Amino acid sequence: QVQLVESGGGLAQAGGSLRLSCQASGSIFSANVMGWYRQAPGKERELVATITTFGGTIYATSARGRFTISRDNDKNTVYLQMNSLKPEDAAVYYCKLETANNENWGQGTQVTVSS
């Protein structure tokens, strides 16, 4: 079983920055994809960015150029550096760890952006 614990959410001003962290623990298969998704009120959960064990990344168009995803495999931790935040970035951000046979989600962390 895998547990994911997110941290780093909070309140930022438009144009500001936040850094999210997500640490995984438990039975973690070495080859996996970790990622960040977000869900704003009344909207569906959407991809923000993902990163493979080997560093391959995918970004949503809305995140590209402003957000950077990275990971520390030794710590089983994935990070999301969010710069130039916009009010439309406000959402609950969820961490996900996916392997070939399974996927696990964190509990989410709230990001609020004031204009």
mmCIF file of N, CA and C in Angstrom:
data_model
loop_
_atom_site.group_PDB
_atom_site.id
_atom_site.type_symbol
_atom_site.label_atom_id
_atom_site.label_comp_id
_atom_site.label_asym_id
_atom_site.label_seq_id
_atom_site.Cartn_x
_atom_site.Cartn_y
_atom_site.Cartn_z
ATOM 1 N N GLN A 1 0.837 -1.185 0.000
ATOM 2 C CA GLN A 1 0.000 0.000 0.000
ATOM 3 C C GLN A 1 0.876 1.241 0.000
ATOM 4 N N VAL A 2 0.439 2.250 -0.727
ATOM 5 C CA VAL A 2 1.201 3.489 -0.875
ATOM 6 C C VAL A 2 0.449 4.630 -0.232
ATOM 7 N N GLN A 3 1.169 5.454 0.504
ATOM 8 C CA GLN A 3 0.588 6.666 1.071
ATOM 9 C C GLN A 3 1.290 7.876 0.466
ATOM 10 N N LEU A 4 0.508 8.890 0.167
ATOM 11 C CA LEU A 4 1.029 10.135 -0.389
ATOM 12 C C LEU A 4 0.607 11.287 0.511
ATOM 13 N N VAL A 5 1.569 12.095 0.902
ATOM 14 C CA VAL A 5 1.283 13.227 1.771
ATOM 15 C C VAL A 5 1.776 14.498 1.102
ATOM 16 N N GLU A 6 0.836 15.386 0.795
ATOM 17 C CA GLU A 6 1.174 16.660 0.167
ATOM 18 C C GLU A 6 1.377 17.734 1.218
ATOM 19 N N SER A 7 2.172 18.723 0.862
ATOM 20 C CA SER A 7 2.354 19.891 1.707
ATOM 21 C C SER A 7 2.756 21.068 0.821
ATOM 22 N N GLY A 8 2.676 22.266 1.403
ATOM 23 C CA GLY A 8 3.145 23.448 0.699
ATOM 24 C C GLY A 8 2.079 24.334 0.114
ATOM 25 N N GLY A 9 0.834 23.904 0.196
ATOM 26 C CA GLY A 9 -0.227 24.771 -0.298
ATOM 27 C C GLY A 9 -0.421 25.961 0.620
ATOM 28 N N GLY A 10 -1.273 26.864 0.188
ATOM 29 C CA GLY A 10 -1.555 28.040 0.996
ATOM 30 C C GLY A 10 -2.018 29.185 0.135
ATOM 31 N N LEU A 11 -1.819 30.374 0.657
ATOM 32 C CA LEU A 11 -2.271 31.591 -0.004
ATOM 33 C C LEU A 11 -1.089 32.317 -0.627
ATOM 34 N N ALA A 12 -1.252 32.703 -1.873
ATOM 35 C CA ALA A 12 -0.241 33.508 -2.552
ATOM 36 C C ALA A 12 -0.937 34.629 -3.304
ATOM 37 N N GLN A 13 -0.214 35.686 -3.515
ATOM 38 C CA GLN A 13 -0.733 36.777 -4.334
ATOM 39 C C GLN A 13 -0.502 36.453 -5.806
ATOM 40 N N ALA A 14 -1.333 37.032 -6.645
ATOM 41 C CA ALA A 14 -1.111 36.878 -8.078
ATOM 42 C C ALA A 14 0.294 37.363 -8.416
ATOM 43 N N GLY A 15 0.989 36.575 -9.213
ATOM 44 C CA GLY A 15 2.366 36.872 -9.540
ATOM 45 C C GLY A 15 3.369 36.248 -8.595
ATOM 46 N N GLY A 16 2.874 35.697 -7.512
ATOM 47 C CA GLY A 16 3.746 35.099 -6.515
ATOM 48 C C GLY A 16 4.058 33.641 -6.800
ATOM 49 N N SER A 17 4.655 32.990 -5.824
ATOM 50 C CA SER A 17 5.119 31.612 -6.002
ATOM 51 C C SER A 17 4.733 30.752 -4.807
ATOM 52 N N LEU A 18 4.579 29.482 -5.087
ATOM 53 C CA LEU A 18 4.413 28.463 -4.067
ATOM 54 C C LEU A 18 5.147 27.213 -4.515
ATOM 55 N N ARG A 19 5.568 26.419 -3.552
ATOM 56 C CA ARG A 19 6.209 25.136 -3.869
ATOM 57 C C ARG A 19 5.473 24.029 -3.137
ATOM 58 N N LEU A 20 4.954 23.104 -3.882
ATOM 59 C CA LEU A 20 4.263 21.953 -3.324
ATOM 60 C C LEU A 20 5.215 20.760 -3.249
ATOM 61 N N SER A 21 5.021 19.962 -2.222
ATOM 62 C CA SER A 21 5.793 18.729 -2.063
ATOM 63 C C SER A 21 4.835 17.571 -1.836
ATOM 64 N N CYS A 22 5.245 16.416 -2.266
ATOM 65 C CA CYS A 22 4.467 15.202 -2.041
ATOM 66 C C CYS A 22 5.429 14.052 -1.796
ATOM 67 N N GLN A 23 5.333 13.491 -0.593
ATOM 68 C CA GLN A 23 6.204 12.375 -0.256
ATOM 69 C C GLN A 23 5.409 11.084 -0.251
ATOM 70 N N ALA A 24 5.952 10.100 -0.928
ATOM 71 C CA ALA A 24 5.326 8.790 -0.992
ATOM 72 C C ALA A 24 6.016 7.841 -0.020
ATOM 73 N N SER A 25 5.219 6.965 0.560
ATOM 74 C CA SER A 25 5.770 5.939 1.438
ATOM 75 C C SER A 25 4.998 4.643 1.218
ATOM 76 N N GLY A 26 5.593 3.549 1.671
ATOM 77 C CA GLY A 26 4.948 2.258 1.496
ATOM 78 C C GLY A 26 5.625 1.431 0.429
ATOM 79 N N SER A 27 4.857 0.585 -0.197
ATOM 80 C CA SER A 27 5.384 -0.317 -1.228
ATOM 81 C C SER A 27 5.376 0.406 -2.570
ATOM 82 N N ILE A 28 6.522 0.963 -2.914
ATOM 83 C CA ILE A 28 6.619 1.790 -4.120
ATOM 84 C C ILE A 28 7.445 1.065 -5.154
ATOM 85 N N PHE A 29 6.825 0.768 -6.264
ATOM 86 C CA PHE A 29 7.546 0.158 -7.369
ATOM 87 C C PHE A 29 8.486 1.192 -7.958
ATOM 88 N N SER A 30 9.695 0.769 -8.253
ATOM 89 C CA SER A 30 10.733 1.719 -8.637
ATOM 90 C C SER A 30 10.394 2.484 -9.914
ATOM 91 N N ALA A 31 9.721 1.843 -10.847
ATOM 92 C CA ALA A 31 9.358 2.529 -12.084
ATOM 93 C C ALA A 31 7.946 3.079 -11.933
ATOM 94 N N ASN A 32 7.846 4.371 -11.872
ATOM 95 C CA ASN A 32 6.525 4.960 -11.683
ATOM 96 C C ASN A 32 6.479 6.356 -12.265
ATOM 97 N N VAL A 33 5.304 6.874 -12.302
ATOM 98 C CA VAL A 33 5.074 8.259 -12.727
ATOM 99 C C VAL A 33 4.426 8.990 -11.561
ATOM 100 N N MET A 34 5.000 10.097 -11.179
ATOM 101 C CA MET A 34 4.378 10.939 -10.157
ATOM 102 C C MET A 34 3.901 12.221 -10.810
ATOM 103 N N GLY A 35 2.829 12.738 -10.294
ATOM 104 C CA GLY A 35 2.295 13.918 -10.946
ATOM 105 C C GLY A 35 1.425 14.754 -10.046
ATOM 106 N N TRP A 36 1.086 15.904 -10.551
ATOM 107 C CA TRP A 36 0.195 16.836 -9.869
ATOM 108 C C TRP A 36 -1.028 17.090 -10.744
ATOM 109 N N TYR A 37 -2.153 17.055 -10.094
ATOM 110 C CA TYR A 37 -3.427 17.364 -10.719
ATOM 111 C C TYR A 37 -4.115 18.399 -9.854
ATOM 112 N N ARG A 38 -5.091 19.076 -10.414
ATOM 113 C CA ARG A 38 -5.807 20.059 -9.608
ATOM 114 C C ARG A 38 -7.280 20.048 -9.949
ATOM 115 N N GLN A 39 -8.059 20.489 -8.977
ATOM 116 C CA GLN A 39 -9.499 20.554 -9.163
ATOM 117 C C GLN A 39 -10.029 21.817 -8.519
ATOM 118 N N ALA A 40 -10.584 22.665 -9.339
ATOM 119 C CA ALA A 40 -11.212 23.886 -8.860
ATOM 120 C C ALA A 40 -12.701 23.619 -8.625
ATOM 121 N N PRO A 41 -13.350 24.413 -7.793
ATOM 122 C CA PRO A 41 -14.776 24.205 -7.513
ATOM 123 C C PRO A 41 -15.613 24.191 -8.782
ATOM 124 N N GLY A 42 -16.426 23.175 -8.929
ATOM 125 C CA GLY A 42 -17.299 23.079 -10.086
ATOM 126 C C GLY A 42 -16.642 22.597 -11.353
ATOM 127 N N LYS A 43 -15.365 22.245 -11.254
ATOM 128 C CA LYS A 43 -14.646 21.790 -12.447
ATOM 129 C C LYS A 43 -14.117 20.382 -12.237
ATOM 130 N N GLU A 44 -13.769 19.734 -13.327
ATOM 131 C CA GLU A 44 -13.193 18.408 -13.253
ATOM 132 C C GLU A 44 -11.716 18.492 -12.866
ATOM 133 N N ARG A 45 -11.233 17.392 -12.304
ATOM 134 C CA ARG A 45 -9.820 17.318 -11.978
ATOM 135 C C ARG A 45 -9.021 17.300 -13.288
ATOM 136 N N GLU A 46 -7.931 18.064 -13.305
ATOM 137 C CA GLU A 46 -7.151 18.162 -14.530
ATOM 138 C C GLU A 46 -5.671 17.984 -14.250
ATOM 139 N N LEU A 47 -4.979 17.529 -15.261
ATOM 140 C CA LEU A 47 -3.539 17.351 -15.178
ATOM 141 C C LEU A 47 -2.834 18.697 -15.078
ATOM 142 N N VAL A 48 -1.824 18.758 -14.215
ATOM 143 C CA VAL A 48 -0.939 19.922 -14.174
ATOM 144 C C VAL A 48 0.415 19.528 -14.764
ATOM 145 N N ALA A 49 1.016 18.496 -14.215
ATOM 146 C CA ALA A 49 2.315 18.046 -14.705
ATOM 147 C C ALA A 49 2.599 16.658 -14.150
ATOM 148 N N THR A 50 3.385 15.898 -14.916
ATOM 149 C CA THR A 50 3.833 14.588 -14.455
ATOM 150 C C THR A 50 5.316 14.435 -14.730
ATOM 151 N N ILE A 51 5.925 13.503 -13.989
ATOM 152 C CA ILE A 51 7.342 13.237 -14.169
ATOM 153 C C ILE A 51 7.584 11.751 -13.920
ATOM 154 N N THR A 52 8.361 11.131 -14.798
ATOM 155 C CA THR A 52 8.664 9.718 -14.642
ATOM 156 C C THR A 52 9.866 9.534 -13.714
ATOM 157 N N THR A 53 10.106 8.305 -13.382
ATOM 158 C CA THR A 53 11.270 7.973 -12.550
ATOM 159 C C THR A 53 12.558 8.474 -13.198
ATOM 160 N N PHE A 54 12.581 8.496 -14.524
ATOM 161 C CA PHE A 54 13.792 8.860 -15.259
ATOM 162 C C PHE A 54 13.820 10.327 -15.660
ATOM 163 N N GLY A 55 12.842 11.089 -15.188
ATOM 164 C CA GLY A 55 12.861 12.533 -15.385
ATOM 165 C C GLY A 55 12.080 13.059 -16.562
ATOM 166 N N GLY A 56 11.393 12.204 -17.279
ATOM 167 C CA GLY A 56 10.575 12.678 -18.375
ATOM 168 C C GLY A 56 9.364 13.433 -17.865
ATOM 169 N N THR A 57 9.070 14.579 -18.428
ATOM 170 C CA THR A 57 7.991 15.427 -17.922
ATOM 171 C C THR A 57 6.944 15.714 -18.979
ATOM 172 N N ILE A 58 5.749 15.948 -18.484
ATOM 173 C CA ILE A 58 4.637 16.420 -19.295
ATOM 174 C C ILE A 58 3.979 17.550 -18.533
ATOM 175 N N TYR A 59 3.653 18.622 -19.232
ATOM 176 C CA TYR A 59 3.001 19.773 -18.616
ATOM 177 C C TYR A 59 1.699 20.088 -19.348
ATOM 178 N N ALA A 60 0.720 20.507 -18.577
ATOM 179 C CA ALA A 60 -0.458 21.092 -19.183
ATOM 180 C C ALA A 60 -0.074 22.430 -19.808
ATOM 181 N N THR A 61 -0.802 22.807 -20.824
ATOM 182 C CA THR A 61 -0.509 24.081 -21.490
ATOM 183 C C THR A 61 -0.542 25.239 -20.494
ATOM 184 N N SER A 62 -1.469 25.186 -19.570
ATOM 185 C CA SER A 62 -1.622 26.268 -18.595
ATOM 186 C C SER A 62 -0.449 26.368 -17.635
ATOM 187 N N ALA A 63 0.292 25.275 -17.486
ATOM 188 C CA ALA A 63 1.399 25.235 -16.532
ATOM 189 C C ALA A 63 2.764 25.455 -17.183
ATOM 190 N N ARG A 64 2.827 25.181 -18.455
ATOM 191 C CA ARG A 64 4.126 25.244 -19.136
ATOM 192 C C ARG A 64 4.696 26.658 -19.098
ATOM 193 N N GLY A 65 5.966 26.739 -18.693
ATOM 194 C CA GLY A 65 6.632 28.034 -18.624
ATOM 195 C C GLY A 65 6.522 28.726 -17.279
ATOM 196 N N ARG A 66 5.572 28.279 -16.452
ATOM 197 C CA ARG A 66 5.394 28.890 -15.131
ATOM 198 C C ARG A 66 5.654 27.897 -14.002
ATOM 199 N N PHE A 67 5.305 26.658 -14.236
ATOM 200 C CA PHE A 67 5.453 25.627 -13.210
ATOM 201 C C PHE A 67 6.589 24.685 -13.598
ATOM 202 N N THR A 68 7.266 24.161 -12.583
ATOM 203 C CA THR A 68 8.317 23.175 -12.811
ATOM 204 C C THR A 68 8.114 21.987 -11.884
ATOM 205 N N ILE A 69 8.037 20.810 -12.461
ATOM 206 C CA ILE A 69 7.920 19.595 -11.661
ATOM 207 C C ILE A 69 9.291 18.937 -11.572
ATOM 208 N N SER A 70 9.592 18.415 -10.402
ATOM 209 C CA SER A 70 10.857 17.716 -10.200
ATOM 210 C C SER A 70 10.636 16.616 -9.168
ATOM 211 N N ARG A 71 11.605 15.745 -9.042
ATOM 212 C CA ARG A 71 11.463 14.681 -8.063
ATOM 213 C C ARG A 71 12.814 14.268 -7.518
ATOM 214 N N ASP A 72 12.764 13.742 -6.310
ATOM 215 C CA ASP A 72 13.938 13.164 -5.659
ATOM 216 C C ASP A 72 13.614 11.694 -5.426
ATOM 217 N N ASN A 73 14.182 10.836 -6.243
ATOM 218 C CA ASN A 73 13.841 9.417 -6.153
ATOM 219 C C ASN A 73 14.300 8.795 -4.840
ATOM 220 N N ASP A 74 15.395 9.290 -4.299
ATOM 221 C CA ASP A 74 15.877 8.746 -3.021
ATOM 222 C C ASP A 74 14.890 9.025 -1.892
ATOM 223 N N LYS A 75 14.190 10.145 -1.997
ATOM 224 C CA LYS A 75 13.222 10.543 -0.969
ATOM 225 C C LYS A 75 11.790 10.206 -1.367
ATOM 226 N N ASN A 76 11.617 9.624 -2.549
ATOM 227 C CA ASN A 76 10.261 9.331 -3.056
ATOM 228 C C ASN A 76 9.366 10.564 -2.971
ATOM 229 N N THR A 77 9.918 11.676 -3.365
ATOM 230 C CA THR A 77 9.216 12.946 -3.233
ATOM 231 C C THR A 77 9.161 13.652 -4.589
ATOM 232 N N VAL A 78 8.019 14.226 -4.876
ATOM 233 C CA VAL A 78 7.843 15.030 -6.073
ATOM 234 C C VAL A 78 7.505 16.456 -5.652
ATOM 235 N N TYR A 79 7.995 17.403 -6.411
ATOM 236 C CA TYR A 79 7.804 18.818 -6.111
ATOM 237 C C TYR A 79 7.126 19.508 -7.290
ATOM 238 N N LEU A 80 6.429 20.580 -6.969
ATOM 239 C CA LEU A 80 5.871 21.430 -8.009
ATOM 240 C C LEU A 80 6.172 22.877 -7.625
ATOM 241 N N GLN A 81 7.083 23.482 -8.343
ATOM 242 C CA GLN A 81 7.392 24.899 -8.146
ATOM 243 C C GLN A 81 6.456 25.703 -9.041
ATOM 244 N N MET A 82 5.662 26.530 -8.427
ATOM 245 C CA MET A 82 4.683 27.322 -9.162
ATOM 246 C C MET A 82 5.052 28.792 -9.072
ATOM 247 N N ASN A 83 5.359 29.379 -10.199
ATOM 248 C CA ASN A 83 5.712 30.792 -10.275
ATOM 249 C C ASN A 83 4.667 31.549 -11.090
ATOM 250 N N SER A 84 4.688 32.847 -10.971
ATOM 251 C CA SER A 84 3.756 33.701 -11.720
ATOM 252 C C SER A 84 2.326 33.210 -11.572
ATOM 253 N N LEU A 85 1.935 32.954 -10.341
ATOM 254 C CA LEU A 85 0.609 32.407 -10.089
ATOM 255 C C LEU A 85 -0.484 33.371 -10.532
ATOM 256 N N LYS A 86 -1.567 32.773 -11.007
ATOM 257 C CA LYS A 86 -2.727 33.530 -11.461
ATOM 258 C C LYS A 86 -3.938 33.118 -10.626
ATOM 259 N N PRO A 87 -4.936 33.967 -10.516
ATOM 260 C CA PRO A 87 -6.146 33.573 -9.766
ATOM 261 C C PRO A 87 -6.746 32.262 -10.281
ATOM 262 N N GLU A 88 -6.638 32.003 -11.547
ATOM 263 C CA GLU A 88 -7.201 30.768 -12.112
ATOM 264 C C GLU A 88 -6.398 29.515 -11.747
ATOM 265 N N ASP A 89 -5.261 29.696 -11.083
ATOM 266 C CA ASP A 89 -4.501 28.538 -10.584
ATOM 267 C C ASP A 89 -5.057 28.029 -9.249
ATOM 268 N N ALA A 90 -5.943 28.795 -8.644
ATOM 269 C CA ALA A 90 -6.508 28.390 -7.365
ATOM 270 C C ALA A 90 -7.304 27.098 -7.506
ATOM 271 N N ALA A 91 -6.987 26.144 -6.658
ATOM 272 C CA ALA A 91 -7.625 24.830 -6.723
ATOM 273 C C ALA A 91 -7.084 23.976 -5.581
ATOM 274 N N VAL A 92 -7.654 22.798 -5.441
ATOM 275 C CA VAL A 92 -7.037 21.773 -4.607
ATOM 276 C C VAL A 92 -6.083 20.995 -5.503
ATOM 277 N N TYR A 93 -4.841 20.905 -5.085
ATOM 278 C CA TYR A 93 -3.825 20.205 -5.860
ATOM 279 C C TYR A 93 -3.606 18.817 -5.263
ATOM 280 N N TYR A 94 -3.666 17.828 -6.127
ATOM 281 C CA TYR A 94 -3.522 16.439 -5.715
ATOM 282 C C TYR A 94 -2.270 15.833 -6.308
ATOM 283 N N CYS A 95 -1.600 15.043 -5.507
ATOM 284 C CA CYS A 95 -0.446 14.280 -5.949
ATOM 285 C C CYS A 95 -0.924 12.880 -6.346
ATOM 286 N N LYS A 96 -0.313 12.344 -7.369
ATOM 287 C CA LYS A 96 -0.661 11.005 -7.833
ATOM 288 C C LYS A 96 0.612 10.233 -8.126
ATOM 289 N N LEU A 97 0.599 8.967 -7.720
ATOM 290 C CA LEU A 97 1.686 8.054 -8.065
ATOM 291 C C LEU A 97 1.073 6.906 -8.844
ATOM 292 N N GLU A 98 1.599 6.663 -10.022
ATOM 293 C CA GLU A 98 1.035 5.664 -10.911
ATOM 294 C C GLU A 98 2.106 4.671 -11.348
ATOM 295 N N THR A 99 1.736 3.391 -11.285
ATOM 296 C CA THR A 99 2.586 2.352 -11.840
ATOM 297 C C THR A 99 1.802 1.644 -12.941
ATOM 298 N N ALA A 100 2.372 0.588 -13.453
ATOM 299 C CA ALA A 100 1.694 -0.131 -14.528
ATOM 300 C C ALA A 100 0.375 -0.735 -14.060
ATOM 301 N N ASN A 101 0.290 -1.047 -12.774
ATOM 302 C CA ASN A 101 -0.879 -1.775 -12.284
ATOM 303 C C ASN A 101 -1.724 -1.015 -11.275
ATOM 304 N N ASN A 102 -1.305 0.155 -10.891
ATOM 305 C CA ASN A 102 -2.006 0.801 -9.783
ATOM 306 C C ASN A 102 -1.808 2.304 -9.831
ATOM 307 N N GLU A 103 -2.692 3.004 -9.148
ATOM 308 C CA GLU A 103 -2.511 4.435 -8.967
ATOM 309 C C GLU A 103 -2.981 4.811 -7.569
ATOM 310 N N ASN A 104 -2.298 5.784 -6.999
ATOM 311 C CA ASN A 104 -2.601 6.251 -5.657
ATOM 312 C C ASN A 104 -2.648 7.774 -5.651
ATOM 313 N N TRP A 105 -3.569 8.295 -4.839
ATOM 314 C CA TRP A 105 -3.765 9.733 -4.755
ATOM 315 C C TRP A 105 -3.504 10.221 -3.341
ATOM 316 N N GLY A 106 -3.012 11.436 -3.232
ATOM 317 C CA GLY A 106 -2.908 12.097 -1.958
ATOM 318 C C GLY A 106 -4.229 12.731 -1.582
ATOM 319 N N GLN A 107 -4.241 13.346 -0.412
ATOM 320 C CA GLN A 107 -5.485 13.921 0.099
ATOM 321 C C GLN A 107 -5.764 15.312 -0.440
ATOM 322 N N GLY A 108 -4.775 15.915 -1.058
ATOM 323 C CA GLY A 108 -4.938 17.233 -1.649
ATOM 324 C C GLY A 108 -4.461 18.350 -0.746
ATOM 325 N N THR A 109 -4.020 19.408 -1.365
ATOM 326 C CA THR A 109 -3.611 20.605 -0.637
ATOM 327 C C THR A 109 -4.177 21.824 -1.361
ATOM 328 N N GLN A 110 -4.728 22.733 -0.588
ATOM 329 C CA GLN A 110 -5.415 23.891 -1.162
ATOM 330 C C GLN A 110 -4.422 24.976 -1.565
ATOM 331 N N VAL A 111 -4.597 25.478 -2.750
ATOM 332 C CA VAL A 111 -3.846 26.638 -3.232
ATOM 333 C C VAL A 111 -4.839 27.753 -3.509
ATOM 334 N N THR A 112 -4.626 28.894 -2.883
ATOM 335 C CA THR A 112 -5.475 30.062 -3.069
ATOM 336 C C THR A 112 -4.617 31.194 -3.607
ATOM 337 N N VAL A 113 -5.107 31.868 -4.623
ATOM 338 C CA VAL A 113 -4.358 32.969 -5.234
ATOM 339 C C VAL A 113 -5.225 34.211 -5.193
ATOM 340 N N SER A 114 -4.731 35.227 -4.552
ATOM 341 C CA SER A 114 -5.473 36.480 -4.453
ATOM 342 C C SER A 114 -5.049 37.431 -5.563
ATOM 343 N N SER A 115 -6.019 38.145 -6.076
ATOM 344 C CA SER A 115 -5.724 39.066 -7.184
ATOM 345 C C SER A 115 -5.434 40.458 -6.677
#
